[in-house]
CSV table of N, CA and C in Angstrom, one decimal:
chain,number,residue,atom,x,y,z
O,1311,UNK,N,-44.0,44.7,9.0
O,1311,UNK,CA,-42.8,44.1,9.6
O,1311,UNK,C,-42.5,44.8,10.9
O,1312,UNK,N,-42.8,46.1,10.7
O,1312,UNK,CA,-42.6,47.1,12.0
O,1312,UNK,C,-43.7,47.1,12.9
O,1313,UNK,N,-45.0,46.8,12.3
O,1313,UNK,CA,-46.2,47.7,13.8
O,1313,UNK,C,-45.9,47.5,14.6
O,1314,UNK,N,-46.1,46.4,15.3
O,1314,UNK,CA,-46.4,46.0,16.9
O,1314,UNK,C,-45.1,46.6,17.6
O,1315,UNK,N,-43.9,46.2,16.4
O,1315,UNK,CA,-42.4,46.3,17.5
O,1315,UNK,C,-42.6,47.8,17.5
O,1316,UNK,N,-42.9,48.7,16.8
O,1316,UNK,CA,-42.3,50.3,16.7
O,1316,UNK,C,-43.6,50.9,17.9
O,1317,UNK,N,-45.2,50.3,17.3
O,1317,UNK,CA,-46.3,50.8,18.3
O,1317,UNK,C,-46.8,49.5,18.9
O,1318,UNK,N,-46.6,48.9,20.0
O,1318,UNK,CA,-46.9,48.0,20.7
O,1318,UNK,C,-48.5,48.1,21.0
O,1319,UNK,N,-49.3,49.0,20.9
O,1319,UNK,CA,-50.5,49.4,21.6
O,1319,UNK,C,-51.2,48.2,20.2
O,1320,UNK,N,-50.6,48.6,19.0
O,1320,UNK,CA,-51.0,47.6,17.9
O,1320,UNK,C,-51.8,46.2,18.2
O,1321,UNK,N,-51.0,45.5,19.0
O,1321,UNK,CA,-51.2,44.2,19.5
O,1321,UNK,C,-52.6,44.1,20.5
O,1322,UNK,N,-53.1,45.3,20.7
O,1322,UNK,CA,-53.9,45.2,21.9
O,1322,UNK,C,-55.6,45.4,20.7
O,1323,UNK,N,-55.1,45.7,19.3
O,1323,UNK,CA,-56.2,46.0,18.4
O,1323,UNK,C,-57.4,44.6,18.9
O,1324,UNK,N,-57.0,43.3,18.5
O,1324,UNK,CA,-57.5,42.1,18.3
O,1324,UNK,C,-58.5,42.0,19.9
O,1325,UNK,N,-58.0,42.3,21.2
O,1325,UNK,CA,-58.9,42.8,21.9
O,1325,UNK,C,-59.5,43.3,22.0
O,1326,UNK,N,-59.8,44.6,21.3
O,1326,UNK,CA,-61.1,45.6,21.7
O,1326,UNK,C,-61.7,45.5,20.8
O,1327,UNK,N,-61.6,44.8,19.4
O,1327,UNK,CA,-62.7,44.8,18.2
O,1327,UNK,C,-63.8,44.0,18.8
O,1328,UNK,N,-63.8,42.9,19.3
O,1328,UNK,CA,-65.0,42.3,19.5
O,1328,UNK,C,-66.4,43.1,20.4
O,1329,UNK,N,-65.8,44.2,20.8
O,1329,UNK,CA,-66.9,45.6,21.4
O,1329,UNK,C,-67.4,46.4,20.2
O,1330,UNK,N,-66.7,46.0,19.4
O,1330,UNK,CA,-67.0,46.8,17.9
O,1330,UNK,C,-68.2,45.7,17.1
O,1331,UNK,N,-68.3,44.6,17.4
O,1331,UNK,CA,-68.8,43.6,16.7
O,1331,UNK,C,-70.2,43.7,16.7
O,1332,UNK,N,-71.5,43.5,15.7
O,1332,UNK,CA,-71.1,43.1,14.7
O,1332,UNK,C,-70.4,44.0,13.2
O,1333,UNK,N,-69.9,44.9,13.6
O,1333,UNK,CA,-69.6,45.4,12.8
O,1333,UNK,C,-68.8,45.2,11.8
O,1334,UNK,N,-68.4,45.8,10.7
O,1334,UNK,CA,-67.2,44.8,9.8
O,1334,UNK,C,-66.0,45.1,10.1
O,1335,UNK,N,-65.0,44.8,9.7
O,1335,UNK,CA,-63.8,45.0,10.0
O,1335,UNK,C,-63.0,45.1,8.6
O,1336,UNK,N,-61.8,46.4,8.7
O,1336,UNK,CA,-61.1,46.6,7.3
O,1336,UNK,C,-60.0,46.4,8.1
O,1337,UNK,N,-58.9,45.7,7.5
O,1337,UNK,CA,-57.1,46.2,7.5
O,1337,UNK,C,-56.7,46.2,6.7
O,1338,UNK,N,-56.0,47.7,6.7
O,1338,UNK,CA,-55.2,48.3,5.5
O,1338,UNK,C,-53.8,48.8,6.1
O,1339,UNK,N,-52.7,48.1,4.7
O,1339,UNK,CA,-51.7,48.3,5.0
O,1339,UNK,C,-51.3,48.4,3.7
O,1340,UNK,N,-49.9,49.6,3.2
O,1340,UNK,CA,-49.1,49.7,2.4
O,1340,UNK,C,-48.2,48.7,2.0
O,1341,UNK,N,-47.3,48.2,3.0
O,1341,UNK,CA,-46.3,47.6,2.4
O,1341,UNK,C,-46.2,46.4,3.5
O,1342,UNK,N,-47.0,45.3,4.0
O,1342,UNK,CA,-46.7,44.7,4.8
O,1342,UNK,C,-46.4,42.9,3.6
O,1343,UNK,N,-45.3,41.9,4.5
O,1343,UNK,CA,-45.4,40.7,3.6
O,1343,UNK,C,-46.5,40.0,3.8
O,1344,UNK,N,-46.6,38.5,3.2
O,1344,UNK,CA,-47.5,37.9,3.2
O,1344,UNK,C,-47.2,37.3,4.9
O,1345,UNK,N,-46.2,37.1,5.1
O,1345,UNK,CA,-46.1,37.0,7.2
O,1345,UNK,C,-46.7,38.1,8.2
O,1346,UNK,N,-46.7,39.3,7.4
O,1346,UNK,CA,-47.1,39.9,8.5
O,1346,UNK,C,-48.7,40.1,7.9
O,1347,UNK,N,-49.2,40.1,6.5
O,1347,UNK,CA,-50.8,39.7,6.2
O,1347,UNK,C,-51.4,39.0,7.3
O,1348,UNK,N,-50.3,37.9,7.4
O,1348,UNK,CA,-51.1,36.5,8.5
O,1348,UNK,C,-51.0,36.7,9.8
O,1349,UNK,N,-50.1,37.5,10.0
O,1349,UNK,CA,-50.2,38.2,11.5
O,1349,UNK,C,-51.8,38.8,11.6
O,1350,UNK,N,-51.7,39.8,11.0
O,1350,UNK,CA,-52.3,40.7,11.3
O,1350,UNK,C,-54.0,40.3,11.1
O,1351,UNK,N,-54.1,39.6,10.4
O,1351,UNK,CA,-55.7,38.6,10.3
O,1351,UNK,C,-55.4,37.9,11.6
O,1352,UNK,N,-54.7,37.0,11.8
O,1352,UNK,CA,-54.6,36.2,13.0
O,1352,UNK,C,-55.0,37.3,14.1
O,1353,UNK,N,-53.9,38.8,14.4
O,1353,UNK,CA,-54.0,39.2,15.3
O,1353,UNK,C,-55.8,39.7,15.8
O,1354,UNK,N,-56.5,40.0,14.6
O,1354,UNK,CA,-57.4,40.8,14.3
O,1354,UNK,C,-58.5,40.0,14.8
O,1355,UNK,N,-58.3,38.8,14.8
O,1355,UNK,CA,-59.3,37.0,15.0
O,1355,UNK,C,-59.9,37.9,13.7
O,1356,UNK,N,-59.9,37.7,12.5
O,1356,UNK,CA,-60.8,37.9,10.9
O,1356,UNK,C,-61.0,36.6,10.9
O,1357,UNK,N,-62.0,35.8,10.3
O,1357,UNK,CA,-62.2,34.3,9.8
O,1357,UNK,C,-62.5,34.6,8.6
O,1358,UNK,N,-61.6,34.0,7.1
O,1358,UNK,CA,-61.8,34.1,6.3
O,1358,UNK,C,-61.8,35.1,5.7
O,1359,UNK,N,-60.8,36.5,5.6
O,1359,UNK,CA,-61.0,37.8,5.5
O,1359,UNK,C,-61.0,37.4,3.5
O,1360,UNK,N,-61.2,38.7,2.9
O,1360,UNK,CA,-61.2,38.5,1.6
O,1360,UNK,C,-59.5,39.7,1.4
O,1361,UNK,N,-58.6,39.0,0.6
O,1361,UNK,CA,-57.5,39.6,1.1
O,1361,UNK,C,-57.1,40.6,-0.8
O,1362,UNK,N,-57.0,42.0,-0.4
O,1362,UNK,CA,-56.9,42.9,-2.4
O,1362,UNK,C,-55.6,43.3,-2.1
O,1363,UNK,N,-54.5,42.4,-2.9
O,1363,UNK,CA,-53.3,42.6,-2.8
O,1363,UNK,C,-53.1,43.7,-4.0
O,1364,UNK,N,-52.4,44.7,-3.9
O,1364,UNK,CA,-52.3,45.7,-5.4
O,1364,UNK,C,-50.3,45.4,-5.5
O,1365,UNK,N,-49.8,45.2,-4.6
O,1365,UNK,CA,-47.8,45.4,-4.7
O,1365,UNK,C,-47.6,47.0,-4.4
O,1366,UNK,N,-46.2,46.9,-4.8
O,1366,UNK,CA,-45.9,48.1,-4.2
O,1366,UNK,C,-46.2,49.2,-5.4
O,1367,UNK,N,-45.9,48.7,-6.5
O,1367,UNK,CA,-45.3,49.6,-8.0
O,1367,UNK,C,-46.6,50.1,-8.2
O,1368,UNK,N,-46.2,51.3,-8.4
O,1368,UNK,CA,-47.1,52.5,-9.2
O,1368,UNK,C,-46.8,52.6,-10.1
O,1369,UNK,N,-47.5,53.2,-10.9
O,1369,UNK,CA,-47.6,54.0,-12.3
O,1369,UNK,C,-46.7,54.9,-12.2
O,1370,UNK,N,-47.2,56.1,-11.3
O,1370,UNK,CA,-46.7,57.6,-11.2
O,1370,UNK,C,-45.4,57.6,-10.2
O,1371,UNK,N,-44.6,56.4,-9.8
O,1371,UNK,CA,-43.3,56.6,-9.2
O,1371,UNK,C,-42.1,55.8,-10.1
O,1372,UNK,N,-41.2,56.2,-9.8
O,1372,UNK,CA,-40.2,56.4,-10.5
O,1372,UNK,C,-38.9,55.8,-9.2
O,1373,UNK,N,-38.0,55.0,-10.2
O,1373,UNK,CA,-37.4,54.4,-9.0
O,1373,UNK,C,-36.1,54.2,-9.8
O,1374,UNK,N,-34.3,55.0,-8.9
O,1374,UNK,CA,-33.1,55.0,-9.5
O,1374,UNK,C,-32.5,54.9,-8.4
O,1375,UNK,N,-31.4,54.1,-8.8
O,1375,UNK,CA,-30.1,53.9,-8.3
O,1375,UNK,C,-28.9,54.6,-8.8
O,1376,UNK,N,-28.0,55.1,-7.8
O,1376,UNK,CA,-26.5,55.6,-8.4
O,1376,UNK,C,-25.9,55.2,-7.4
O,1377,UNK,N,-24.9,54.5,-8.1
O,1377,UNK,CA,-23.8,54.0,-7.0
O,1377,UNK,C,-22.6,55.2,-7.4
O,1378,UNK,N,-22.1,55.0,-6.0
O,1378,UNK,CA,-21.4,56.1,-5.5
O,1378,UNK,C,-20.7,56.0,-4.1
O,1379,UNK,N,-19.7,56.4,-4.3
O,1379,UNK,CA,-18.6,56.9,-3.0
O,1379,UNK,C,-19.2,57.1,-1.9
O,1380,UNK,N,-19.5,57.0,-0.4
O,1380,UNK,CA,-20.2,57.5,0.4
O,1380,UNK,C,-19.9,58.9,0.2
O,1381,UNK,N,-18.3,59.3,0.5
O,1381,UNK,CA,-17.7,60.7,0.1
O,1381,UNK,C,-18.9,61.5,-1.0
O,1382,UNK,N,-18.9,60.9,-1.8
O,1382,UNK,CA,-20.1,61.5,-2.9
O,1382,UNK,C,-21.3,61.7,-2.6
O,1383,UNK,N,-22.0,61.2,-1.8
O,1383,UNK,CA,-23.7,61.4,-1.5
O,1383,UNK,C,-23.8,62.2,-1.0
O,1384,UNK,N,-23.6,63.3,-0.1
O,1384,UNK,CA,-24.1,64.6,0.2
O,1384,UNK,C,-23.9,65.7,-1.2
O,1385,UNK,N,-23.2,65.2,-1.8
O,1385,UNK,CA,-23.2,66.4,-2.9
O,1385,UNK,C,-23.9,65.8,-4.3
O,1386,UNK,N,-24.3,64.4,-4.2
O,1386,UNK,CA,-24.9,64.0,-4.8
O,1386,UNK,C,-26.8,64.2,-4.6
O,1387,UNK,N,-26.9,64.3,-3.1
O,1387,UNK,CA,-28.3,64.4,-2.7
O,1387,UNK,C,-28.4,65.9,-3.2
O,1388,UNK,N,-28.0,66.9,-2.8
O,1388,UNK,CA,-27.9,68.2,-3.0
O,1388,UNK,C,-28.2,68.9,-4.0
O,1389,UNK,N,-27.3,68.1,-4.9
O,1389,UNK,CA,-28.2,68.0,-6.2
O,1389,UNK,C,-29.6,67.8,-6.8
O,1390,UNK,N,-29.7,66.6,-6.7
O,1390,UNK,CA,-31.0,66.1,-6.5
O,1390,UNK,C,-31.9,67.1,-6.1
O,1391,UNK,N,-31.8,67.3,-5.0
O,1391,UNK,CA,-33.3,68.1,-4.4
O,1391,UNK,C,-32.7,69.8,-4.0
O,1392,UNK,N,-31.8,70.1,-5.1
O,1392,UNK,CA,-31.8,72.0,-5.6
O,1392,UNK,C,-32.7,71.7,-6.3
O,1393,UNK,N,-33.6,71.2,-7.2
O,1393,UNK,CA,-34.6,71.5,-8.1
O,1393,UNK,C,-35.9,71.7,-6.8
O,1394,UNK,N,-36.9,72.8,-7.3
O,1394,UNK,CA,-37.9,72.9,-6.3
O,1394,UNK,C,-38.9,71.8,-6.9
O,1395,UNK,N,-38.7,70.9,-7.6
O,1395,UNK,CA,-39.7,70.0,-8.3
O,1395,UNK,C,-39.4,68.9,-7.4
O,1396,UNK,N,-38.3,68.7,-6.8
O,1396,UNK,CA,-38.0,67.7,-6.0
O,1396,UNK,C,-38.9,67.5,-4.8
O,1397,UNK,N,-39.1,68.9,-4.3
O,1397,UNK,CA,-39.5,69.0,-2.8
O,1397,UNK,C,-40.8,68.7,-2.5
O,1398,UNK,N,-41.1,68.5,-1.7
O,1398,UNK,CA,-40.6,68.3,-0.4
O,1398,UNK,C,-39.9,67.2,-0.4
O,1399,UNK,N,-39.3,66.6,0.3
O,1399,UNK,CA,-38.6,65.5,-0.2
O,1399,UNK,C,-38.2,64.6,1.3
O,1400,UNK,N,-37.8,63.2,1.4
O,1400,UNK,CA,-36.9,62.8,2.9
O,1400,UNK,C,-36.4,62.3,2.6
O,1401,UNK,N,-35.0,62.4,3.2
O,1401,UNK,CA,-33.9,61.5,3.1
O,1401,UNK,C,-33.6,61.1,4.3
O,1402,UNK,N,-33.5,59.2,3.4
O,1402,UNK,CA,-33.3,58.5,4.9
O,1402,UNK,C,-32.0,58.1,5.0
O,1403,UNK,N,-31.4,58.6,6.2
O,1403,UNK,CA,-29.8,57.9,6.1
O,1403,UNK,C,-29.4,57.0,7.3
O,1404,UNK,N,-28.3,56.3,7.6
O,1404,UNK,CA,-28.4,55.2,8.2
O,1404,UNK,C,-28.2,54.8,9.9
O,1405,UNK,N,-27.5,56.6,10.2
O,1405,UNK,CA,-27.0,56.5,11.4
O,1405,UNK,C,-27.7,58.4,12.0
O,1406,UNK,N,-28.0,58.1,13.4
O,1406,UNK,CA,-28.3,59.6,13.6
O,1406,UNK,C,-27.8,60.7,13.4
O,1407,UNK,N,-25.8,60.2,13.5
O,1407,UNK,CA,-25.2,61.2,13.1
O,1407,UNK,C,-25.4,61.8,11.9
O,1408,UNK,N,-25.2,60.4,11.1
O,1408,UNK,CA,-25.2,61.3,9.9
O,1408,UNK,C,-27.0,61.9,8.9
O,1409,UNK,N,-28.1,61.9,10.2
O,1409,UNK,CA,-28.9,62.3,10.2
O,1409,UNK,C,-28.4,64.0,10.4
O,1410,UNK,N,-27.9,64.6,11.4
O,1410,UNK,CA,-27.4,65.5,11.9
O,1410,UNK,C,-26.7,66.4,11.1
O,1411,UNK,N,-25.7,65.6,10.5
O,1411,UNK,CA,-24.5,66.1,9.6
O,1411,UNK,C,-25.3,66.5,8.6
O,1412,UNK,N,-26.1,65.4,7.8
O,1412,UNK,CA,-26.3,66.1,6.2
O,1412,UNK,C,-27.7,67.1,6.7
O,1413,UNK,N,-28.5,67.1,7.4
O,1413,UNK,CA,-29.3,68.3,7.4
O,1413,UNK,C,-28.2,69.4,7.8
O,1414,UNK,N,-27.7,69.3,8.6
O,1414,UNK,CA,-26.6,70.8,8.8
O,1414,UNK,C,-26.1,71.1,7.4
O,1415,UNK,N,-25.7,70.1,6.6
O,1415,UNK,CA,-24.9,70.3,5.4
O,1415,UNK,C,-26.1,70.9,4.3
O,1416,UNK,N,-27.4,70.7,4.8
O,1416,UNK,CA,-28.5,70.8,3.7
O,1416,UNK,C,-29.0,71.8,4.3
O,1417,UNK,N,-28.8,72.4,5.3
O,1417,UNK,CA,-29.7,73.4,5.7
O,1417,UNK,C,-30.6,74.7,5.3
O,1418,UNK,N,-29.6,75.4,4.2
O,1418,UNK,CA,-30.0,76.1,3.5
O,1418,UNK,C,-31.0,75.5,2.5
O,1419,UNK,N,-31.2,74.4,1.9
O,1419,UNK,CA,-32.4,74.4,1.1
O,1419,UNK,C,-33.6,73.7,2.0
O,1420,UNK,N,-33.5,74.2,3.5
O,1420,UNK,CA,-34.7,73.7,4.2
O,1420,UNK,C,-34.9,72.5,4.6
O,1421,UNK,N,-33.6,71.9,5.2
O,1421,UNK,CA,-33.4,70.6,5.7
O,1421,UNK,C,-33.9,70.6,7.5
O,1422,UNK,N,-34.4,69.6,8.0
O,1422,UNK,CA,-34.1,69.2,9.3
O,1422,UNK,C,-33.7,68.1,9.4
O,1423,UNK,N,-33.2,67.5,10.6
O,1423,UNK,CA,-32.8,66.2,11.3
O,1423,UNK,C,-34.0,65.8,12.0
O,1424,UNK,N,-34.0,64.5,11.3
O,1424,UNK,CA,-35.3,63.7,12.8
O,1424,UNK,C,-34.2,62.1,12.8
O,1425,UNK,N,-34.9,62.1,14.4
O,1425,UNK,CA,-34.0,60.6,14.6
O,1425,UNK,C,-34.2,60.5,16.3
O,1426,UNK,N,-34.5,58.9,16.6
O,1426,UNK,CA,-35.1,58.6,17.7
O,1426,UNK,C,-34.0,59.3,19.0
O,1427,UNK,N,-33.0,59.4,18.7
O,1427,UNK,CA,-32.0,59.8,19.9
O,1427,UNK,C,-32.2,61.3,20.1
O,1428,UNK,N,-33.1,62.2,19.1
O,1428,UNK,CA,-33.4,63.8,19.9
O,1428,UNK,C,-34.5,63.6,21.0
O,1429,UNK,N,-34.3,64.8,21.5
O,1429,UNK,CA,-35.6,64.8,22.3
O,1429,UNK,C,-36.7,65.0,21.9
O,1430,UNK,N,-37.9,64.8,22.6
O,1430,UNK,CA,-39.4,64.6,21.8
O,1430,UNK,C,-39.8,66.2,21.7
O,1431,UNK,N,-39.0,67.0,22.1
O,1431,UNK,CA,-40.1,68.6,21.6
O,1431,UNK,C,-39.3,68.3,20.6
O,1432,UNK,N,-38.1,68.2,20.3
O,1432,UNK,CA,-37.2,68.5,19.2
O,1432,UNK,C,-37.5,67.7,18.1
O,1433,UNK,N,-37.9,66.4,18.1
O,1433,UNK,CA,-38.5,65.6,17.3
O,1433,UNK,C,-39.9,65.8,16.5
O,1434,UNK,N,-40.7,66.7,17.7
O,1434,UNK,CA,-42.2,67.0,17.5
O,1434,UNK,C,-41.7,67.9,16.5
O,1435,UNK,N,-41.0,69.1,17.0
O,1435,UNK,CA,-40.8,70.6,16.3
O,1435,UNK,C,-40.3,70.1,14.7
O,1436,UNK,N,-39.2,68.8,14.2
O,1436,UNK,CA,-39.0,68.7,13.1
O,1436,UNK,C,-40.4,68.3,11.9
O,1437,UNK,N,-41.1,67.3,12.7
O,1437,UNK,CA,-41.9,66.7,11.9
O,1437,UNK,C,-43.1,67.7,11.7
O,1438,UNK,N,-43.6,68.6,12.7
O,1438,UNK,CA,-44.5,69.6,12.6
O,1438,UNK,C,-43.8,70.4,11.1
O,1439,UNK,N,-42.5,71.5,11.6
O,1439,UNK,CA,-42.5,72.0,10.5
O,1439,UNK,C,-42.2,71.2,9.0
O,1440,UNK,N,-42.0,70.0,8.8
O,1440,UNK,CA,-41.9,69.5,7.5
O,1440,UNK,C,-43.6,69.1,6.7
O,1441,UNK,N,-44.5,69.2,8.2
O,1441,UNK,CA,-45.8,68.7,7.8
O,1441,UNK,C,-46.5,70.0,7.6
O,1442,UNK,N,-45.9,71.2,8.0
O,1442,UNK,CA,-46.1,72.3,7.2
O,1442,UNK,C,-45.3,73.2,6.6
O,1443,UNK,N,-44.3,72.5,6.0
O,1443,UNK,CA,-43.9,73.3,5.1
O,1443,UNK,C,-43.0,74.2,5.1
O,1444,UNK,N,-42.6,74.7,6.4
O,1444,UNK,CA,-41.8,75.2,7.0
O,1444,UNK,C,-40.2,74.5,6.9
O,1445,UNK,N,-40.5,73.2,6.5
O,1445,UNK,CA,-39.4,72.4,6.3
O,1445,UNK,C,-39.3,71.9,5.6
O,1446,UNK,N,-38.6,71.9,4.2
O,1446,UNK,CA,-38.8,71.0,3.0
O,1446,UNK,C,-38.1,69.9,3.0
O,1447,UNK,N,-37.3,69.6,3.7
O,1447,UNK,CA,-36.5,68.4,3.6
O,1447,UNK,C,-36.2,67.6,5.1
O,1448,UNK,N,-36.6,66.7,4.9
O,1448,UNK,CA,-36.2,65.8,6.0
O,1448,UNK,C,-35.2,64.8,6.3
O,1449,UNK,N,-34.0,64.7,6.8
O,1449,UNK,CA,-32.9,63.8,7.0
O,1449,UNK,C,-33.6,62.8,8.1
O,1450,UNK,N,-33.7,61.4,7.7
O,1450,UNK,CA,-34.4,61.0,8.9
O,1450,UNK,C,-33.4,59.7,8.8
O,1451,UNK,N,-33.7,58.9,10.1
O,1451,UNK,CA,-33.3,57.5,10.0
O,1451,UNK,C,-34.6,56.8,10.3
O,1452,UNK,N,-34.5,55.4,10.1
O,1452,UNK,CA,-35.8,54.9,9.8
O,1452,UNK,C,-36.7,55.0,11.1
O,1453,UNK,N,-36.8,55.9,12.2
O,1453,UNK,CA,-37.6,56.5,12.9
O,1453,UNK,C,-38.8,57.2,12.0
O,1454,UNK,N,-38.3,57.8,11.5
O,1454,UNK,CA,-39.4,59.0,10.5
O,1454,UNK,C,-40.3,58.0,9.3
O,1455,UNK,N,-41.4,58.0,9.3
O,1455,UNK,CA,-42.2,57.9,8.3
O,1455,UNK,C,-43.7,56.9,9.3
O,1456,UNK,N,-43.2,56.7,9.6
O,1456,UNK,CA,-44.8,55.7,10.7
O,1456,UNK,C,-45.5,56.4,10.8
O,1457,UNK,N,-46.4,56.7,10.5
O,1457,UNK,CA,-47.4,57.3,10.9
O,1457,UNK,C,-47.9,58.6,10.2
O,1458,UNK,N,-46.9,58.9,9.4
O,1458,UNK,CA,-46.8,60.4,8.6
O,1458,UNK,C,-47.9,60.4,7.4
O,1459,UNK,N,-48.4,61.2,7.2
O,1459,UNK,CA,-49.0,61.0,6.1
O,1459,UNK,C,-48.9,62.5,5.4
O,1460,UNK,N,-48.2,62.8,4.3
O,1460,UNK,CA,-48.2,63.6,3.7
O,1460,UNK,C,-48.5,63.6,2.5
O,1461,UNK,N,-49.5,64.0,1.5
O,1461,UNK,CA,-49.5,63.7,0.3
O,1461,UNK,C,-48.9,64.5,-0.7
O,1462,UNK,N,-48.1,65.2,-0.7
O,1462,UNK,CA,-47.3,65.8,-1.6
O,1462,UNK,C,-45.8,65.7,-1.7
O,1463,UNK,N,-45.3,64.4,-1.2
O,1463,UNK,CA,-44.1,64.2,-0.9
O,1463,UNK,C,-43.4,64.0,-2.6
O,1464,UNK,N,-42.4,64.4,-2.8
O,1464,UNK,CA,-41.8,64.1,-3.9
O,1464,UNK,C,-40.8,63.4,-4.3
O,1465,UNK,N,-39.7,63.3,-3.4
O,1465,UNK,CA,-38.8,62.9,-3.9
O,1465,UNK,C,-38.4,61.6,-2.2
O,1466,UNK,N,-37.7,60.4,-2.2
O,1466,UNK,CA,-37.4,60.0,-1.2
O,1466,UNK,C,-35.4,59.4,-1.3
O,1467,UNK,N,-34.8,59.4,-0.9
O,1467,UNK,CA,-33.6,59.6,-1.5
O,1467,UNK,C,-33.0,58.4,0.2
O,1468,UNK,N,-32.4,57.5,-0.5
O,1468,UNK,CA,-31.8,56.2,0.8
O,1468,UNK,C,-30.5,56.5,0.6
O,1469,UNK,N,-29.8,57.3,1.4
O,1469,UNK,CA,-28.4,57.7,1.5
O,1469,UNK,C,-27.4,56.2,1.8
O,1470,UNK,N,-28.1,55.3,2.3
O,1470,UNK,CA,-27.7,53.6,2.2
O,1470,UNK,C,-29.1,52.2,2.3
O,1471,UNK,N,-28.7,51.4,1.8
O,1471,UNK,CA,-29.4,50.3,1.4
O,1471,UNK,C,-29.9,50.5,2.5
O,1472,UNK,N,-31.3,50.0,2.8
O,1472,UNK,CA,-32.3,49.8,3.9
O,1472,UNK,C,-31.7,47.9,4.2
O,1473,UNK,N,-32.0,47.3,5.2
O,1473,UNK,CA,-31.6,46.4,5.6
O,1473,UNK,C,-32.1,45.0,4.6
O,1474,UNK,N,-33.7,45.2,4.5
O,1474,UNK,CA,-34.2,44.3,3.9
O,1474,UNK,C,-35.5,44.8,3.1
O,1475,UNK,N,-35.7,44.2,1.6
O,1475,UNK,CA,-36.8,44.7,0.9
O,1475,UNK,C,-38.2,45.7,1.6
O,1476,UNK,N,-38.2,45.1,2.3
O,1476,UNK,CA,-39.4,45.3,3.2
O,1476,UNK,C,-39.3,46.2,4.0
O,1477,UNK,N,-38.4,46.5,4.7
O,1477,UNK,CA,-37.7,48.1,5.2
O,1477,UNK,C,-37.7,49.2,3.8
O,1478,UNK,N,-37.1,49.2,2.6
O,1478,UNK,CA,-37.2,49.7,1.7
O,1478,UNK,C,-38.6,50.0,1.5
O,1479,UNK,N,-39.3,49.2,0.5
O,1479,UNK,CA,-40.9,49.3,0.4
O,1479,UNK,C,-41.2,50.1,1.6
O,1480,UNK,N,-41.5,50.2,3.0
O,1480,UNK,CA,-42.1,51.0,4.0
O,1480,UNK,C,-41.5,52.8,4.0
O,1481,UNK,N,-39.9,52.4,3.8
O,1481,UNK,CA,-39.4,54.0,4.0
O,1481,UNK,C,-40.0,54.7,2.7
C-alpha cells in the first residue's frame, strides 16, 4: 500500500528487469492487498505469475487489545515492556510529538524517538542503535519499519489505531 509512495525508485523496478531477462523473476511481499498484488505484477510486466498467498496470522504471534484512556498509555506501555522478555520492542504512536514525549518518558528502559521530521544523522543514529542493540525500544510513527529488518523483535505496541487494516498488518 506504501512502496512506490514511501520509495518512488520502486516504480522504476518494471524498467530495468527486462536487462535481467531471461531470467526469472520473484516478488515478495509481507503484507501487501490483493490491489497492490495487481500493481505490483502489472508494475513488474509478470504474465501469468503463480501467486503463494500465506495471510498475515502466525502461529508464534500473539495479538491484544486494551482499551484505555489516552492519559493511561504511557503507563500502560511501560508496563508492558519493563519485562526484558518484551524487548526489543517498537512502539508506534501517532504524532511526532508524541513520538518524542513517550521515548523521553521511556528513556530509562532504552527508548529512542524515530520520526520523519528529525534530522537524517539523528534518524540514522536512532535506527543504527536499535539495530544494534544499543537501543531497545523504539517510539516511532509510521516512518519506522520500511525497510528494517530485525529478527528478534518482540513486542510491537500501536499507542493508536493505525488508519487502515493494511497500515496495521505493515507496522
Amino acid at each position: 500500500h506504501w512502496g512506490h509512495d514511501f520509495r518512488p525508485d520502486y516504480r522504476l523496478l518494471g524498467e530495468r528487469l527486462p536487462m535481467l531477462r531471461p531470467a526469472p523473476i520473484i516478488a515478495l511481499t509481507a503484507t501487501a492487498t490483493v490491489r497492490v498484488q495487481k500493481d505490483i505484477v502489472s508494475g513488474l510486466q509478470m504474465n501469468s505469475p503463480g501467486l503463494f498467498i500465506r495471510g498475515f496470522w502466525r502461529e508464534n504471534l500473539a495479538v491484544e487489545v486494551k482499551d484505555c484512556l489516552p492519559s493511561q498509555r504511557p503507563q500502560l506501555v511501560r508496563e508492558l515492556l519493563s519485562s526484558p522478555d518484551a524487548l526489543p520492542a517498537i512502539v508506534y504512536v501517532p504524532t511526532r510529538k508524541e513520538s518524542e514525549r513517550l521515548a523521553k518518558e521511556l528513556s530509562d528502559l532504552g527508548a529512542v524517538s524515530y520520526h520523519a521530521g528529525m534530522e537524517s544523522a539523528q534518524r540514522t543514529s536512532s535506527q543504527t542503535d536499535f539495530m544494534a542493540d544499543r537501543a531497545r525500544i523504539v517510539v516511532a510513527t509510521v516512518a519506522f519499519g520500511m525497510g528494517v529488518d530485525k529478527s528478534d523483535i518482540r513486542t510491537v505496541v500501536h499507542t493508536g489505531l493505525p488508519g487502515t487494516v493494511e497500515n496495521y498488518y505493515q507496522e
